[in-house]
CSV table of N, CA and C in Angstrom, one decimal:
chain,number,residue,atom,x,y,z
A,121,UNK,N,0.7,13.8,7.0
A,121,UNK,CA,1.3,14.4,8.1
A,121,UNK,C,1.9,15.8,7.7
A,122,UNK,N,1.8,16.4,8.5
A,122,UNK,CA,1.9,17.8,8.0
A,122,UNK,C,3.4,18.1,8.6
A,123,UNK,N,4.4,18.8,7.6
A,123,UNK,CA,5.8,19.3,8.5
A,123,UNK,C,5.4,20.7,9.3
A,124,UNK,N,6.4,20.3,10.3
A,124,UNK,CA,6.7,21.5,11.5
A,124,UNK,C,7.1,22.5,10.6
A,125,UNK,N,6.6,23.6,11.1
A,125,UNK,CA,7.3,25.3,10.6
A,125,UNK,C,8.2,25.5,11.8
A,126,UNK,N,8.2,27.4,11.7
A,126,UNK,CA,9.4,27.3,12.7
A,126,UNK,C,8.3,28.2,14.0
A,127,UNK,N,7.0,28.3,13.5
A,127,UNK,CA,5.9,28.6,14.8
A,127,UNK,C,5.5,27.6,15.3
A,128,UNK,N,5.8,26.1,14.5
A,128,UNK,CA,5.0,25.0,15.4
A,128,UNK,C,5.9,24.0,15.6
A,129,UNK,N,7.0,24.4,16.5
A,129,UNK,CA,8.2,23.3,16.8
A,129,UNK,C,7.7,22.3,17.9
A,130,UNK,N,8.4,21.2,17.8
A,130,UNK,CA,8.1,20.1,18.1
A,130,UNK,C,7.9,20.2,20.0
A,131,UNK,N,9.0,21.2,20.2
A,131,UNK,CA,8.7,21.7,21.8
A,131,UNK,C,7.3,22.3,22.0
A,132,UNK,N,7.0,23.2,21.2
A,132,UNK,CA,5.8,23.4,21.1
A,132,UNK,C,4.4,22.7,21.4
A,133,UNK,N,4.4,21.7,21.0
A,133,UNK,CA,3.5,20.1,20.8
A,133,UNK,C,2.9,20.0,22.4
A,134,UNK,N,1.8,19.8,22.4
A,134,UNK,CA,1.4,19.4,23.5
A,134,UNK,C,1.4,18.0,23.9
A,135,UNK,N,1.9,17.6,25.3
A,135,UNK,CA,2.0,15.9,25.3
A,135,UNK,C,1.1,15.6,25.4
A,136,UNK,N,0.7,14.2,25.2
A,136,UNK,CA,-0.1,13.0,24.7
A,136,UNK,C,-1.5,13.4,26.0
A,137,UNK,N,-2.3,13.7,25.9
A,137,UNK,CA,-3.6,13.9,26.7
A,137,UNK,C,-3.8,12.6,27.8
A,138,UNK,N,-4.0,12.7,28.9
A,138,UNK,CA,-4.5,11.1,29.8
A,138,UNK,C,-5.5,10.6,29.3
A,139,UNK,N,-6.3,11.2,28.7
A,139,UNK,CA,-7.5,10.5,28.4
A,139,UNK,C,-7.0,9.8,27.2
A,140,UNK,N,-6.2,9.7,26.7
A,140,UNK,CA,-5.5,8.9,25.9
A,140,UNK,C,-4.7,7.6,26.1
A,141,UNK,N,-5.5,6.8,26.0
A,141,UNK,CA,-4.9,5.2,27.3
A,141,UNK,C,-4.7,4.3,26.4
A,142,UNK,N,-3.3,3.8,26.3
A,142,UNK,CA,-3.3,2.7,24.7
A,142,UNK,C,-2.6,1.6,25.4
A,143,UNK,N,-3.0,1.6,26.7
A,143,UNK,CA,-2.2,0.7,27.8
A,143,UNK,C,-2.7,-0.7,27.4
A,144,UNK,N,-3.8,-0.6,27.0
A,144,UNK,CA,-4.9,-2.5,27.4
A,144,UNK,C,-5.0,-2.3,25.0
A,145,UNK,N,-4.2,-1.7,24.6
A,145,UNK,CA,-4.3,-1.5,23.1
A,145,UNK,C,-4.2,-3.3,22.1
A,146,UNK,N,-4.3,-3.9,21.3
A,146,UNK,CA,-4.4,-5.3,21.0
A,146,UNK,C,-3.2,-5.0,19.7
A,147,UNK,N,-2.0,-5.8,19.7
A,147,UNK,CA,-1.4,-5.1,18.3
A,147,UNK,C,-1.7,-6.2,17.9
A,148,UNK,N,-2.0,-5.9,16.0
A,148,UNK,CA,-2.6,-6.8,15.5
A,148,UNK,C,-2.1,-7.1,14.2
A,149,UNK,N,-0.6,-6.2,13.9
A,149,UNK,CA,0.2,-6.6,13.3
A,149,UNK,C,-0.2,-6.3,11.6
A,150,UNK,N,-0.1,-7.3,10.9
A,150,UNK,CA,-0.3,-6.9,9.1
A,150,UNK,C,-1.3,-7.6,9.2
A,151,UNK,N,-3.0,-7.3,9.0
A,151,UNK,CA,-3.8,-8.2,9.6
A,151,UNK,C,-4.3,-8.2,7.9
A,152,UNK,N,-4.3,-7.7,6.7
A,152,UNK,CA,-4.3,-8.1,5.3
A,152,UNK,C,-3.2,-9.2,5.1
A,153,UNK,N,-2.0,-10.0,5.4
A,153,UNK,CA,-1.2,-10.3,5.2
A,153,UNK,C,-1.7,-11.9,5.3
A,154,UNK,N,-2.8,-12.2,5.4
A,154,UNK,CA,-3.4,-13.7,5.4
A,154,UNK,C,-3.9,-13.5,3.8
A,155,UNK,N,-4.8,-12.6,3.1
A,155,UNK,CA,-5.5,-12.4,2.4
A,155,UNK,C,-4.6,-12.0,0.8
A,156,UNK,N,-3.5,-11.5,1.1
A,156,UNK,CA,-2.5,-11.5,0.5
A,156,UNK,C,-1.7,-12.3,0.1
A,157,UNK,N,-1.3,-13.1,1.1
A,157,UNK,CA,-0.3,-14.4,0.5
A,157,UNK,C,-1.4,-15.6,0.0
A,158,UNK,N,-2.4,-15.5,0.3
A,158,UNK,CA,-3.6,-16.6,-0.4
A,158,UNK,C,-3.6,-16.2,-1.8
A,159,UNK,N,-4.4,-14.9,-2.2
A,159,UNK,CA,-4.5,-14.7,-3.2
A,159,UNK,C,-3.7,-14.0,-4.5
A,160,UNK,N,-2.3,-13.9,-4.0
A,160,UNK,CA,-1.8,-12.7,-4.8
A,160,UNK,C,-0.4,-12.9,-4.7
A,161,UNK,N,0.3,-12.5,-6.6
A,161,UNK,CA,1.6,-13.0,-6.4
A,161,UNK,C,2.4,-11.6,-6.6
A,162,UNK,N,3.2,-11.4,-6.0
A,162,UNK,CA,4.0,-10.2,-6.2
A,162,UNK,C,4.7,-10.0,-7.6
A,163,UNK,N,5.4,-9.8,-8.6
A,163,UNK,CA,5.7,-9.3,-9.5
A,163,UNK,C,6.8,-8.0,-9.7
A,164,UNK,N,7.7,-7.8,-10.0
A,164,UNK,CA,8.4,-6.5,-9.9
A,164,UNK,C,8.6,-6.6,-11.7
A,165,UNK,N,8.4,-5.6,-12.0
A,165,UNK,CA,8.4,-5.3,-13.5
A,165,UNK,C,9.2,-4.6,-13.5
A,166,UNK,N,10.4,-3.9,-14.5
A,166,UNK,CA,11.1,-3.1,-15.2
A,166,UNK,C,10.1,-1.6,-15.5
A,167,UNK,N,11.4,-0.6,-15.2
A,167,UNK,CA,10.7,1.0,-15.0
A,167,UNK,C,10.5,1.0,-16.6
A,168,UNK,N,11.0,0.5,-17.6
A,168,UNK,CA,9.7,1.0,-19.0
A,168,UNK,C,9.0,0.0,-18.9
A,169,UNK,N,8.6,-0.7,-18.8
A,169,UNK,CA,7.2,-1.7,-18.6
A,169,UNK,C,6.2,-0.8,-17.7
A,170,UNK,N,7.0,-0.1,-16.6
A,170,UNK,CA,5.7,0.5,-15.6
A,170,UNK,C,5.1,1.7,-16.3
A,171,UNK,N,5.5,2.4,-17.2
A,171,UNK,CA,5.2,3.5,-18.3
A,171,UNK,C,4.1,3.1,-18.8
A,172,UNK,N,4.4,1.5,-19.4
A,172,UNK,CA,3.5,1.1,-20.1
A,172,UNK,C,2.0,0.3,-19.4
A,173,UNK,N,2.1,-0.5,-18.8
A,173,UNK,CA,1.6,-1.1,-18.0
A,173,UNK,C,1.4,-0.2,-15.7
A,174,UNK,N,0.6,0.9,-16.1
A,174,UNK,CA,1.0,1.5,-14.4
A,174,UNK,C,0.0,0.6,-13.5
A,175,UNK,N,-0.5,0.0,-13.7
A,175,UNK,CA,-1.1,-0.9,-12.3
A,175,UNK,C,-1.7,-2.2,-12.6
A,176,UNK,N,-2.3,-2.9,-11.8
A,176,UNK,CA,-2.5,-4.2,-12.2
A,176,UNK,C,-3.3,-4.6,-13.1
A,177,UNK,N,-4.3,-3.6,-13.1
A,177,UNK,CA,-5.7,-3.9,-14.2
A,177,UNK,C,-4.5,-4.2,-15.8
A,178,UNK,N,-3.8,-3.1,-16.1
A,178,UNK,CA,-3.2,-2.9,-17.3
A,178,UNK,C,-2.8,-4.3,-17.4
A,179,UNK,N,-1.4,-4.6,-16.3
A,179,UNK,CA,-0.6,-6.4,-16.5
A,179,UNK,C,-2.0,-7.3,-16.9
A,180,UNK,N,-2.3,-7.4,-15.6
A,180,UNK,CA,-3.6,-8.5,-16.4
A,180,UNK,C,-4.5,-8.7,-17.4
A,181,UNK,N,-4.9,-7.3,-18.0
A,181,UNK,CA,-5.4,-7.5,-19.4
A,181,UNK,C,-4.1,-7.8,-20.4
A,182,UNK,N,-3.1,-7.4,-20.2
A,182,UNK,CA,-2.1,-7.4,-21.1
A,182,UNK,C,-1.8,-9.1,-21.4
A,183,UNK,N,-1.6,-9.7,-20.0
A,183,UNK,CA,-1.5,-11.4,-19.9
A,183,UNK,C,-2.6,-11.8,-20.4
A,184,UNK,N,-3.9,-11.5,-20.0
A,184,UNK,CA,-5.2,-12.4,-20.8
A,184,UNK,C,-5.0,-12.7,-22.2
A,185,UNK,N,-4.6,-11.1,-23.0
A,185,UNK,CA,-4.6,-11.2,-24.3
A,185,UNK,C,-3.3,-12.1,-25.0
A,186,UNK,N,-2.2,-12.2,-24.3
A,186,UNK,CA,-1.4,-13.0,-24.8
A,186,UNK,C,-2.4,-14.5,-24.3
A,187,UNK,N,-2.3,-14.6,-23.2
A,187,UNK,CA,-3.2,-16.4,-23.1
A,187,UNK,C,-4.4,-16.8,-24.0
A,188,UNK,N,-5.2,-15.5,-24.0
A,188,UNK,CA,-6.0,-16.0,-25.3
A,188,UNK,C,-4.9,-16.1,-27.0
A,189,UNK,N,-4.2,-15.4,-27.3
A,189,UNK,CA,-3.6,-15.5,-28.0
A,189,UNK,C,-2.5,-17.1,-28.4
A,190,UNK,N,-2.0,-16.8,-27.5
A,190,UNK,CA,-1.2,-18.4,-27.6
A,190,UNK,C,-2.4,-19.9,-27.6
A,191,UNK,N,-3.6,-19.6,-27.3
A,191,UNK,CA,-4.8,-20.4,-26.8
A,191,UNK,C,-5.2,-21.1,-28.5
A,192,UNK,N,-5.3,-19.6,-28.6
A,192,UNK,CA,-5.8,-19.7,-30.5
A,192,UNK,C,-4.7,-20.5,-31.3
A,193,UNK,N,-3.1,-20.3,-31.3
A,193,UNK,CA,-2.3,-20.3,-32.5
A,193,UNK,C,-2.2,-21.9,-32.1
């Protein structure tokens, strides 16, 4: 979304077009939110863990290698 300058103020803005009809529109809410709570657990990590580990690929190889690890001793 782009910010307003002071040539393109919000008065400026043309209103919403008729041919724009959101009247009969379906809201359909968080529609990933089935597929999410099935397969996936939330997690909040500490800000130096996220240094180390920045997205999920990283955590889960990081957990494999301790599960294989603890698997072996």
């Amino acid at each position: 979304m782009k910010k307003p300058n002071s040539k393109n103020s919000a008065a400026e803005e043309p209103e919403m077009q008729p041919e724009y009809d959101f009247s009969k529109a379906k809201h359909v809410g968080n529609k990933h939110i089935a597929r999410l709570s099935k397969g996936s657990n939330v997690v909040v990590i500490d800000p130096d863990l996220h240094k180390k580990f920045p997205d999920s690929e990283a955590v889960n190889a990081a957990l494999r290698t301790l599960v294989n690890a603890t698997r072996r001793a």
